[in-house]
Coordinates of C-alpha atoms in Angstrom, one line a residue:
Chain A
X1 CA -11.8 107.8 101.6
X2 CA -12.7 111.5 101.8
X3 CA -15.5 112.7 99.5
X4 CA -13.3 115.5 97.9
X5 CA -10.7 112.9 96.9
X6 CA -13.4 110.6 95.3
X7 CA -14.8 113.6 93.5
X8 CA -11.3 114.5 92.2
X9 CA -10.8 110.9 91.1
X10 CA -14.0 110.9 89.2
X11 CA -13.2 114.2 87.5
X12 CA -9.8 113.1 86.4
X13 CA -11.1 109.7 85.2
X14 CA -13.8 111.5 83.1
X15 CA -11.2 113.8 81.7
X16 CA -8.7 111.1 80.8
X17 CA -11.5 109.1 79.3
X18 CA -10.4 105.6 80.2
X19 CA -9.1 103.4 83.1
X20 CA -6.6 100.5 82.9
X21 CA -7.2 97.1 84.6
X22 CA -4.5 97.9 87.1
X23 CA -6.1 101.2 88.1
X24 CA -9.5 99.4 88.4
X25 CA -8.0 96.8 90.7
X26 CA -6.4 99.5 92.8
X27 CA -9.8 101.2 93.1
X28 CA -11.7 98.0 94.1
X29 CA -9.0 97.3 96.7
X30 CA -9.1 100.7 98.4
X31 CA -12.7 101.9 98.1
X32 CA -15.5 100.6 100.4
X33 CA -18.8 99.6 98.8
X34 CA -20.3 103.0 99.8
X35 CA -17.3 104.9 98.4
X36 CA -17.5 102.9 95.2
X37 CA -21.1 103.7 94.7
X38 CA -20.4 107.4 95.2
X39 CA -17.4 107.2 92.8
X40 CA -19.7 105.6 90.1
X41 CA -22.4 108.2 90.6
X42 CA -19.9 111.1 90.5
X43 CA -18.2 109.6 87.4
X44 CA -21.6 109.3 85.7
X45 CA -22.4 112.9 86.2
X46 CA -18.9 114.0 85.2
X47 CA -19.2 112.2 81.9
X48 CA -22.7 113.6 81.4
X49 CA -21.3 117.1 82.1
X50 CA -18.6 116.6 79.5
X51 CA -20.9 115.9 76.6
X52 CA -24.1 117.1 75.2
X53 CA -26.7 114.8 73.6
X54 CA -28.3 116.5 70.7
X55 CA -31.5 114.6 69.6
X56 CA -33.1 116.0 66.5
X57 CA -35.8 115.3 64.0
X58 CA -35.8 116.7 60.4
X59 CA -32.8 118.2 58.8
X60 CA -29.4 118.5 60.5
X61 CA -26.7 119.9 58.2
X62 CA -23.0 120.2 58.8
X63 CA -23.5 123.9 59.3
X64 CA -26.0 123.4 62.1
X65 CA -23.7 120.9 63.7
X66 CA -20.8 123.4 63.7
X67 CA -23.1 126.1 65.2
X68 CA -24.2 123.8 68.0
X69 CA -20.6 122.8 68.7
X70 CA -19.6 126.4 68.8
X71 CA -22.4 127.2 71.3
X72 CA -21.2 124.5 73.7
X73 CA -17.4 124.8 73.4
X74 CA -16.4 122.8 76.5
X75 CA -18.6 119.8 75.6
X76 CA -18.5 117.0 73.1
X77 CA -21.7 117.0 71.1
X78 CA -23.3 113.6 70.1
X79 CA -26.0 113.8 67.5
X80 CA -28.8 111.3 67.3
X81 CA -31.9 111.3 65.1
X82 CA -35.2 110.9 67.1
X83 CA -38.3 110.9 65.0
X84 CA -40.6 111.1 68.1
X85 CA -39.6 114.8 68.4
X86 CA -41.5 115.4 65.1
X87 CA -39.3 118.4 64.3
X88 CA -36.7 120.5 66.1
X89 CA -33.9 119.8 68.5
X90 CA -33.6 118.7 72.1
X91 CA -30.4 119.3 74.1
X92 CA -29.5 117.2 77.1
X93 CA -26.3 118.2 79.0
X94 CA -25.4 117.5 82.6
X95 CA -28.7 117.4 84.4
X96 CA -30.4 120.0 82.1
X97 CA -32.8 119.6 79.3
X98 CA -33.4 122.3 76.7
X99 CA -36.3 121.3 74.5
X100 CA -36.8 123.1 71.2
X101 CA -38.7 120.2 69.6
X102 CA -42.3 120.3 68.3
X103 CA -43.4 117.4 70.5
X104 CA -42.1 119.2 73.5
X105 CA -44.2 122.3 72.7
X106 CA -47.3 120.2 72.0
X107 CA -46.8 118.5 75.4
X108 CA -46.4 121.8 77.1
X109 CA -49.6 123.2 75.5
X110 CA -51.6 120.0 76.4
X111 CA -50.3 120.3 80.0
X112 CA -51.5 123.9 80.2
X113 CA -54.9 123.1 78.8
X114 CA -55.3 120.1 81.1
X115 CA -54.4 122.3 84.1
X116 CA -56.7 125.1 83.2
X117 CA -59.7 123.3 81.9
Chain B
X1 CA -69.6 122.1 80.9
X2 CA -71.1 122.4 77.4
X3 CA -69.0 121.3 74.4
X4 CA -69.0 124.8 73.0
X5 CA -67.6 126.1 76.3
X6 CA -64.9 123.5 76.3
X7 CA -63.9 124.4 72.7
X8 CA -63.8 128.0 73.6
X9 CA -61.6 127.4 76.6
X10 CA -59.2 125.2 74.6
X11 CA -59.0 127.9 71.9
X12 CA -58.3 130.5 74.5
X13 CA -55.5 128.4 76.0
X14 CA -54.0 127.8 72.5
X15 CA -53.8 131.5 71.6
X16 CA -52.4 132.4 75.0
X17 CA -50.0 129.5 75.2
X18 CA -46.4 130.3 76.0
X19 CA -44.4 127.9 73.8
X20 CA -40.9 129.2 74.5
X21 CA -38.6 126.4 75.5
X22 CA -37.8 126.1 79.2
X23 CA -34.6 124.9 80.7
X24 CA -35.6 121.9 82.7
X25 CA -33.4 120.4 85.4
X26 CA -33.7 116.7 85.9
X27 CA -32.3 113.9 88.1
X28 CA -32.2 110.2 88.2
X29 CA -33.9 108.1 90.9
X30 CA -31.3 106.2 93.0
X31 CA -33.3 104.8 95.8
X32 CA -37.0 104.4 96.5
X33 CA -38.7 103.5 99.7
X34 CA -41.1 104.5 102.5
X35 CA -42.4 107.7 100.8
X36 CA -38.9 109.0 100.3
X37 CA -37.0 108.9 97.0
X38 CA -33.4 109.8 96.7
X39 CA -32.3 111.2 93.3
X40 CA -28.9 112.3 91.9
X41 CA -28.6 115.3 89.6
X42 CA -31.2 117.9 90.2
X43 CA -28.4 120.5 90.7
X44 CA -30.8 123.4 90.3
X45 CA -33.6 122.2 92.5
X46 CA -34.9 124.5 95.3
X47 CA -35.9 123.7 98.8
X48 CA -39.6 122.7 98.8
X49 CA -39.7 122.8 95.0
X50 CA -42.2 120.5 93.4
X51 CA -40.7 117.7 91.3
X52 CA -42.5 115.5 88.8
X53 CA -41.6 111.9 87.9
X54 CA -41.8 110.3 84.5
X55 CA -44.7 108.1 85.6
X56 CA -46.9 111.1 86.8
X57 CA -45.9 110.8 90.5
X58 CA -45.0 114.0 92.3
X59 CA -43.2 115.2 95.4
X60 CA -41.2 118.0 96.8
X61 CA -37.5 118.3 97.7
X62 CA -37.0 118.3 101.4
X63 CA -33.3 117.6 101.7
X64 CA -30.7 118.8 99.3
X65 CA -27.3 117.2 99.9
X66 CA -24.1 117.5 98.0
X67 CA -24.7 114.4 95.9
X68 CA -28.4 113.6 96.2
X69 CA -31.8 115.2 96.8
X70 CA -34.3 113.6 99.2
X71 CA -37.8 113.9 97.7
X72 CA -40.9 113.4 99.8
X73 CA -43.6 111.8 97.7
X74 CA -47.1 113.4 97.6
X75 CA -48.7 111.5 94.8
X76 CA -47.2 108.0 94.3
X77 CA -48.3 105.9 91.3
X78 CA -46.4 103.0 92.8
X79 CA -44.3 102.6 89.6
X80 CA -41.3 104.7 90.5
X81 CA -38.2 102.6 89.7
X82 CA -34.5 103.1 90.0
X83 CA -33.1 105.0 87.0
X84 CA -36.4 106.8 86.3
X85 CA -36.0 110.5 85.4
X86 CA -37.4 113.2 87.8
X87 CA -37.6 116.8 86.8
X88 CA -38.1 120.1 88.5
X89 CA -41.2 122.1 87.8
X90 CA -40.0 125.5 88.8
X91 CA -42.9 125.8 91.3
X92 CA -42.7 126.0 95.1
X93 CA -45.1 123.6 96.7
X94 CA -48.4 125.3 96.5
X95 CA -52.1 124.7 96.6
X96 CA -54.8 126.0 94.2
X97 CA -57.3 128.2 96.1
X98 CA -60.6 129.8 95.2
X99 CA -64.1 130.2 96.6
X100 CA -64.9 126.8 95.1
X101 CA -63.3 125.2 98.0
X102 CA -66.0 126.3 100.4
X103 CA -68.3 123.4 101.3
X104 CA -65.7 120.8 100.0
X105 CA -63.6 118.1 101.6
X106 CA -60.1 118.1 100.1
X107 CA -56.8 116.3 100.7
X108 CA -53.5 117.9 101.6
X109 CA -52.7 118.6 97.9
X110 CA -56.0 120.4 97.5
X111 CA -57.7 117.7 95.5
X112 CA -61.3 116.8 96.3
X113 CA -62.0 113.6 98.2
X114 CA -65.7 114.0 98.7
X115 CA -66.6 112.2 95.5
X116 CA -67.2 115.3 93.3
X117 CA -65.1 117.2 90.8
X118 CA -63.6 120.5 91.9
X119 CA -63.7 123.2 89.3
X120 CA -61.9 126.3 90.5
X121 CA -63.2 129.6 89.4
X122 CA -60.5 132.3 89.1
X123 CA -58.0 130.3 91.2
X124 CA -54.9 131.6 92.8
X125 CA -51.9 129.6 93.8
X126 CA -50.8 129.9 97.4
X127 CA -47.5 128.5 98.6
X128 CA -48.0 126.1 101.6
X129 CA -45.0 127.5 103.3
X130 CA -45.0 131.3 103.7
X131 CA -43.3 133.8 106.0
X132 CA -45.7 135.0 108.6
X133 CA -46.9 138.7 108.4
X134 CA -44.5 141.2 110.0
X135 CA -45.1 143.4 113.0
X136 CA -46.1 146.5 111.1
X137 CA -48.6 144.6 109.0
X138 CA -50.5 143.5 112.1
X139 CA -53.0 145.0 114.3
X140 CA -54.0 144.0 117.9
X141 CA -56.7 141.5 118.4
X142 CA -59.9 143.3 119.4
X143 CA -62.9 141.4 117.9
X144 CA -64.4 138.4 119.6
X145 CA -64.6 134.9 118.0
X146 CA -67.6 133.5 119.7
X147 CA -67.4 129.8 120.4
X148 CA -70.9 129.6 121.8
X149 CA -69.5 127.7 124.7
X150 CA -70.3 129.6 127.9
X151 CA -67.2 128.5 129.8
X152 CA -64.9 129.7 127.1
X153 CA -66.6 132.9 126.0
X154 CA -66.9 134.1 129.6
X155 CA -63.5 133.0 131.1
X156 CA -61.1 132.2 128.3
X157 CA -62.4 134.3 125.4
X158 CA -60.9 134.0 122.0
X159 CA -60.4 136.9 119.7
X160 CA -60.2 136.9 115.9
X161 CA -56.5 136.6 115.0
X162 CA -55.6 134.8 118.3
X163 CA -54.0 131.3 118.7
X164 CA -55.8 129.3 121.4
X165 CA -54.7 125.8 122.1
X166 CA -57.1 123.1 123.0
X167 CA -55.3 120.5 125.1
X168 CA -56.3 117.4 126.9
X169 CA -56.2 113.6 127.0
X170 CA -58.0 111.5 124.4
X171 CA -61.8 111.5 124.7
X172 CA -62.1 114.7 126.7
X173 CA -64.0 116.7 124.1
X174 CA -61.2 118.6 122.3
X175 CA -62.7 118.1 118.8
X176 CA -66.2 118.7 120.2
X177 CA -65.1 122.2 121.3
X178 CA -63.7 122.9 117.8
X179 CA -66.8 121.6 116.0
X180 CA -69.1 123.6 118.3
X181 CA -67.1 126.7 117.5
X182 CA -67.4 126.1 113.8
X183 CA -71.2 125.5 114.1
X184 CA -71.6 128.7 116.1
X185 CA -70.2 130.8 113.3
X186 CA -73.5 130.2 111.5
X187 CA -75.1 132.7 113.9
X188 CA -73.3 135.9 112.8
X189 CA -73.8 137.2 116.3
X190 CA -73.8 140.9 117.1
X191 CA -73.4 141.9 113.5
X192 CA -69.9 140.6 113.2
X193 CA -68.5 139.5 109.9
X194 CA -68.9 136.0 108.7
X195 CA -66.1 133.6 109.6
X196 CA -64.8 131.1 107.0
X197 CA -63.9 127.9 108.9
X198 CA -61.3 125.4 107.9
X199 CA -61.2 122.1 109.7
X200 CA -57.9 120.3 109.2
X201 CA -57.9 116.7 110.2
X202 CA -54.5 115.1 110.7
X203 CA -54.0 111.4 111.2
X204 CA -57.5 110.8 112.3
X205 CA -59.7 107.8 111.5
X206 CA -61.7 108.1 108.3
X207 CA -64.9 107.1 110.2
X208 CA -64.3 110.1 112.6
X209 CA -63.8 112.4 109.7
X210 CA -67.0 111.1 108.0
X211 CA -69.0 111.7 111.2
X212 CA -67.6 115.2 111.6
X213 CA -68.3 116.1 108.0
X214 CA -71.8 114.7 108.2
X215 CA -72.5 116.7 111.4
X216 CA -71.1 119.9 109.8
X217 CA -73.4 119.4 106.8
X218 CA -76.4 118.7 109.0
X219 CA -75.8 121.9 111.0
X220 CA -75.4 123.9 107.8
X221 CA -71.8 124.7 108.7
X222 CA -70.4 123.4 105.3
X223 CA -71.9 126.5 103.7
X224 CA -68.9 128.5 105.1
X225 CA -66.4 125.7 105.8
X226 CA -63.7 123.7 104.1
X227 CA -62.4 120.4 105.4
X228 CA -58.7 119.5 104.7
X229 CA -58.0 115.9 105.5
X230 CA -55.0 113.7 105.8
X231 CA -56.3 110.6 107.6
X232 CA -54.4 107.9 109.4
X233 CA -54.1 105.8 106.2
X234 CA -52.6 108.7 104.2
X235 CA -48.8 108.8 104.0
X236 CA -46.8 110.9 106.5
X237 CA -46.0 113.4 103.8
X238 CA -49.7 114.3 103.4
X239 CA -50.2 114.4 107.2
X240 CA -47.2 116.8 107.3
X241 CA -48.4 119.1 104.6
X242 CA -52.1 119.1 105.6
X243 CA -52.0 121.9 108.2
X244 CA -49.8 124.0 105.9
X245 CA -52.4 123.6 103.1
X246 CA -55.2 124.5 105.5
X247 CA -53.3 127.6 106.6
X248 CA -52.6 128.6 102.9
X249 CA -56.3 128.3 102.1
X250 CA -57.0 130.4 105.2
X251 CA -54.5 133.1 104.1
X252 CA -56.3 133.3 100.7
X253 CA -59.5 134.4 102.4
X254 CA -57.7 136.5 105.0
X255 CA -55.9 138.4 102.3
X256 CA -59.3 139.4 100.9
X257 CA -60.2 141.0 104.3
X258 CA -62.3 138.1 105.5
X259 CA -62.2 136.5 109.0
X260 CA -61.0 132.9 109.0
X261 CA -60.9 130.2 111.6
X262 CA -58.5 127.2 111.2
X263 CA -58.7 124.2 113.5
X264 CA -55.6 121.9 113.4
X265 CA -56.8 118.6 114.8
X266 CA -54.3 117.5 115.9
X267 CA -50.8 118.8 116.0
X268 CA -49.5 115.9 118.0
X269 CA -50.0 113.6 115.0
X270 CA -48.5 116.3 112.8
X271 CA -45.4 116.2 114.9
X272 CA -45.3 112.4 114.6
X273 CA -45.6 112.6 110.8
X274 CA -42.8 115.2 110.7
X275 CA -40.6 113.0 113.0
X276 CA -41.2 110.0 110.7
X277 CA -40.2 111.9 107.6
X278 CA -37.2 113.5 109.3
X279 CA -35.9 110.1 110.4
X280 CA -36.4 108.6 107.0
X281 CA -34.4 111.4 105.3
X282 CA -31.7 110.7 108.0
X283 CA -31.9 114.1 109.8
X284 CA -30.4 113.9 113.3
X285 CA -32.8 112.9 116.0
X286 CA -33.2 115.0 119.1
X287 CA -35.3 114.7 122.2
X288 CA -37.8 111.9 121.9
X289 CA -36.5 111.3 118.4
X290 CA -38.1 114.5 117.1
X291 CA -35.9 116.5 114.8
X292 CA -34.2 119.6 116.1
X293 CA -36.6 122.0 114.4
X294 CA -39.8 120.5 115.7
X295 CA -40.5 123.7 117.6
X296 CA -39.9 125.8 114.5
X297 CA -42.3 123.6 112.6
X298 CA -45.2 124.6 114.8
X299 CA -44.1 128.1 115.6
X300 CA -43.9 129.1 111.9
X301 CA -47.3 127.5 111.3
X302 CA -49.0 129.3 114.2
X303 CA -47.4 132.6 113.6
X304 CA -49.3 132.8 110.3
X305 CA -52.4 133.4 112.4
X306 CA -52.8 137.1 112.7
X307 CA -55.1 140.2 112.7
X308 CA -54.0 142.2 109.7
X309 CA -54.0 146.0 109.9
X310 CA -56.7 147.9 108.1
X311 CA -54.2 148.9 105.5
X312 CA -53.6 145.3 104.7
X313 CA -57.3 144.5 104.4
X314 CA -58.2 144.0 108.1
X315 CA -58.6 140.2 107.7
X316 CA -58.0 137.8 110.5
X317 CA -56.8 134.2 110.8
X318 CA -57.6 132.6 114.1
X319 CA -55.9 129.3 114.9
X320 CA -57.3 126.6 117.2
X321 CA -54.5 124.0 117.4
X322 CA -55.4 120.8 119.2
X323 CA -52.8 118.8 121.2
X324 CA -53.4 115.4 122.8
X325 CA -51.7 114.7 126.1
X326 CA -50.9 111.3 127.6
X327 CA -52.1 110.9 131.2
X328 CA -52.7 114.7 131.7
X329 CA -49.0 115.4 131.2
X330 CA -49.0 119.1 130.1
X331 CA -45.2 119.2 130.7
X332 CA -44.3 116.8 127.8
X333 CA -42.2 118.0 124.9
X334 CA -44.8 118.8 122.3
X335 CA -47.4 120.2 124.6
X336 CA -45.0 122.6 126.3
X337 CA -43.7 123.7 122.9
X338 CA -47.2 124.6 121.6
X339 CA -48.3 126.1 124.9
X340 CA -45.3 128.5 124.7
X341 CA -46.3 129.5 121.2
X342 CA -50.0 130.0 121.5
X343 CA -51.9 132.9 123.1
X344 CA -53.5 130.7 125.8
X345 CA -54.9 127.2 126.2
X346 CA -58.2 125.5 127.0
X347 CA -57.3 122.6 129.2
X348 CA -59.7 119.6 129.3
X349 CA -59.5 117.1 132.0
X350 CA -60.7 113.5 131.9
X351 CA -61.7 113.5 135.6
X352 CA -64.1 116.4 134.9
X353 CA -65.4 114.7 131.8
X354 CA -66.1 111.5 133.7
X355 CA -67.9 113.3 136.5
X356 CA -70.3 114.8 134.0
X357 CA -68.9 118.3 133.7
X358 CA -68.9 118.7 129.9
X359 CA -67.2 120.7 128.4
X360 CA -64.6 119.4 130.8
X361 CA -62.7 122.7 131.0
X362 CA -60.4 123.2 133.9
X363 CA -60.9 126.9 134.4
X364 CA -58.0 127.2 136.8
X365 CA -55.5 126.0 134.2
X366 CA -57.1 127.5 131.2
X367 CA -56.1 130.9 130.1
X368 CA -56.5 133.4 127.3
X369 CA -53.7 135.9 127.0
X370 CA -55.9 138.2 124.9
X371 CA -58.6 138.2 127.6
X372 CA -61.1 141.0 127.8
X373 CA -59.9 142.7 124.6
X374 CA -61.7 139.9 122.8
X375 CA -64.9 140.2 124.7
X376 CA -68.0 142.2 124.5
X377 CA -68.5 144.8 127.2
X378 CA -71.4 142.9 128.8
X379 CA -69.5 139.6 128.9
X380 CA -66.4 141.4 130.3
X381 CA -68.5 142.7 133.1
X382 CA -69.8 139.2 134.0
X383 CA -66.6 137.3 133.5
X384 CA -64.9 138.7 136.6
X385 CA -67.7 137.6 139.1
X386 CA -68.0 134.2 137.5
X387 CA -64.3 133.5 137.7
X388 CA -64.1 134.7 141.2
X389 CA -67.1 132.7 142.4
X390 CA -65.7 129.6 140.7
X391 CA -62.3 129.9 142.2
X392 CA -63.8 130.4 145.7
X393 CA -66.0 127.3 145.1
X394 CA -63.0 125.2 144.1
X395 CA -61.1 126.2 147.2
X396 CA -64.1 125.5 149.5
X397 CA -65.1 122.2 147.8
X398 CA -62.7 120.2 149.9
X399 CA -64.7 121.3 153.0
X400 CA -68.0 120.3 151.5
X401 CA -67.8 116.9 153.2
X402 CA -68.2 118.5 156.6
X403 CA -71.8 119.5 155.6
X404 CA -73.5 121.3 158.6
X405 CA -70.3 122.2 160.3
X406 CA -69.8 125.1 157.8
X407 CA -70.9 128.7 158.4
X408 CA -73.7 130.2 156.4
X409 CA -71.5 132.2 154.1
X410 CA -69.4 129.2 153.1
X411 CA -72.5 127.1 152.4
X412 CA -73.9 130.0 150.3
X413 CA -70.7 130.1 148.2
X414 CA -70.8 126.3 147.8
X415 CA -74.3 126.4 146.6
X416 CA -73.5 129.3 144.2
X417 CA -70.5 127.4 142.9
X418 CA -72.7 124.3 142.2
X419 CA -75.1 126.4 140.2
X420 CA -72.4 128.1 138.2
X421 CA -70.9 124.7 137.4
X422 CA -74.4 123.6 136.2
X423 CA -74.8 126.7 134.1
X424 CA -71.4 126.2 132.4
X425 CA -72.3 122.6 131.4
X426 CA -73.5 122.5 127.8
X427 CA -74.6 119.7 125.5
X428 CA -72.6 119.0 122.3
X429 CA -73.7 120.7 119.1
X430 CA -75.7 123.3 121.0
X431 CA -73.6 126.5 121.0
X432 CA -75.3 129.5 122.6
X433 CA -75.7 132.9 121.3
X434 CA -74.7 136.1 123.1
X435 CA -78.1 136.7 124.7
X436 CA -78.3 133.2 126.1
X437 CA -74.8 133.4 127.5
X438 CA -75.1 136.8 129.1
X439 CA -78.6 136.0 130.6
X440 CA -77.5 132.7 132.1
X441 CA -74.3 134.0 133.6
X442 CA -76.0 137.1 134.9
X443 CA -78.9 135.1 136.4
X444 CA -76.5 132.9 138.4
X445 CA -73.9 135.4 139.5
X446 CA -76.5 137.9 140.6
X447 CA -78.0 135.3 143.0
X448 CA -81.3 135.1 141.2
X449 CA -80.9 131.4 140.7
X450 CA -79.8 130.7 144.3
X451 CA -83.3 129.5 145.2
X452 CA -83.6 127.1 142.3
X453 CA -82.6 123.5 142.9
X454 CA -79.3 122.5 141.3
X455 CA -81.0 119.7 139.3
X456 CA -83.4 122.3 137.8
X457 CA -80.8 124.8 136.8
X458 CA -80.2 123.5 133.3
X459 CA -83.9 123.4 132.4
X460 CA -84.4 126.9 134.0
X461 CA -81.5 128.4 132.1
X462 CA -82.8 127.1 128.7
X463 CA -86.3 128.3 129.4
X464 CA -85.0 131.7 130.6
X465 CA -83.2 132.3 127.4
X466 CA -86.3 131.5 125.3
X467 CA -88.4 133.7 127.6
X468 CA -86.1 136.7 127.2
X469 CA -85.9 136.4 123.5
X470 CA -89.6 135.9 123.1
X471 CA -91.1 138.2 125.7
X472 CA -88.5 140.9 126.4
X473 CA -87.6 142.2 123.0
X474 CA -86.0 145.4 124.4
X475 CA -83.7 143.6 126.7
X476 CA -82.8 141.1 124.0
X477 CA -81.9 143.8 121.6
X478 CA -79.6 145.6 124.2
X479 CA -77.9 142.3 125.1
X480 CA -77.3 141.3 121.5
X481 CA -75.4 144.5 120.8
X482 CA -72.8 143.5 123.4
X483 CA -73.1 146.9 125.1
X484 CA -72.2 147.4 128.8
X485 CA -74.8 146.4 131.3
X486 CA -75.6 149.6 133.0
X487 CA -77.7 149.9 136.2
X488 CA -80.9 150.4 134.2
X489 CA -80.3 147.3 132.1
X490 CA -79.4 145.4 135.3
X491 CA -82.7 146.3 136.9
X492 CA -84.6 145.4 133.7
X493 CA -82.9 142.0 133.5
X494 CA -83.6 141.3 137.2
X495 CA -87.2 142.2 136.7
X496 CA -87.5 139.9 133.7
X497 CA -85.9 137.0 135.5
X498 CA -88.1 137.4 138.5
X499 CA -91.1 137.5 136.2
X500 CA -89.9 134.3 134.5
X501 CA -89.4 132.5 137.8
X502 CA -92.9 133.5 138.9
X503 CA -94.5 132.3 135.7
X504 CA -92.6 129.0 135.7
X505 CA -92.8 128.4 139.4
X506 CA -89.1 128.3 140.0
X507 CA -87.5 129.0 143.4
X508 CA -90.7 128.0 145.2
X509 CA -88.6 125.9 147.7
X510 CA -85.6 127.0 149.7
X511 CA -82.4 125.1 149.0
X512 CA -80.0 124.1 151.8
X513 CA -76.7 122.4 151.7

């Protein structure tokens, strides 16, 4: 099957949110192993692109949550507490990471010191 | 480093630390194998960008496809697994450079492999891949790079900023020529600037590298040299990057106005490493299974050798690439590629080597496209006669078997040719200075050595050079400046050589064919 079609299939599956058993059987019957792998891969990234993982440590009020949702209008935010961040927030969306956490800053400083010492 | 110094440096880093959050792009490892990792994601990765794995391994992106990125591993912890995260670093593949590299042996990533720590002082970061200087930024090659090898300095002279290929079968003395050239830079002949030498070993045995490094240390050459090594046991990615790293290190010194010599030993193995990587990342195979851009790989590397204009610092980067042929086949794919890129070649033959002519340079097939522009005036004067005499000798050699059937003139030319061949022989690790070279070649081309037996020529030549330096200070001074040999200097030299012969009893018997 052509790559563009598989990509479109993955995009629409991610948008719809679910797949019936009939649709799955249709997929297994028509896609080769290689195409199936590509479909799964593309579907994985489509789903990742549709949501944003918000890991936080410390206080997360309703107000903050609304502000974050407003900053990423086309994505569904999923909030999760992660004490290893010490404090702050870490956003993960698509294949991007935006790290506003204290542990991230400490790691960055340590990396700089290690490199320059 | 003292504890107080360490604390001071840490404090300095803390105060100047940039803690603003960065947007990092990451991917997920899909397949791992044979120095190549395929990852999905990494939508913002750049070509040749360094990437870092969760376990500390690192690599660079060499193929960016629609759905995946092929990453060539540089540092492999051996723990990369499927599903591991890999993130971009925002840095193009670079090497840290500073004066601290001089005297050190480093790998293709710039890390020391000679058993000691490497502490850079005021380091800069130079990208391993760089666009070569443009036309306006360059100047023509006009200063000699003395190899100390008479056959090369007289007939295929190398200039600073030139690319001269050393080509020949295995065991013909290619590396020996390169090492002798590096050792000769200790001399600082004729008041020329010092030359920083970088020896890049690609795919060689570690034992060979150890021997070369030991010899360079013994000769004092490590005081101005850097060795970049990617040995046979190193992955193909390191062998691929090594010459680029060596060139980047050379560019650091060149940009400061210094003269640099980079030896790539050898580019055949470099081509093999690139072929291996290209096949593993599934690039289409071309002739002899090499990728389609194998020519561009070497041309862009060698184009970075240049003589910069005075406005750009006047620095030079001279490249001595080495290519190994199989069965003297100069018309094979990689040799012809590199021959067409370089500004000349020094062709070494196994037959000459085996018959005792070492360095085994075939002067007929060797050429330097820079030529006289890279020679001193005195050497330029002498190179014409020596080349002419040798070419006549080569043509007449086939008649040598007829012995007494030849006329006197032919016999004379044969004898002269034999003596020139003897003069051009040179032991390894004994590069000559300008005075020795000029005096030896002058003595033999002017006919003053015609009455010395061929077997005694080598000894006579060595003693003559010592005699001139010790007893003829005026002549030695004039010769060491590289100035033209005018009639007065010619007469002076003739007189000195005749005196030398008289004192040492040379030429007391006539020689006949």
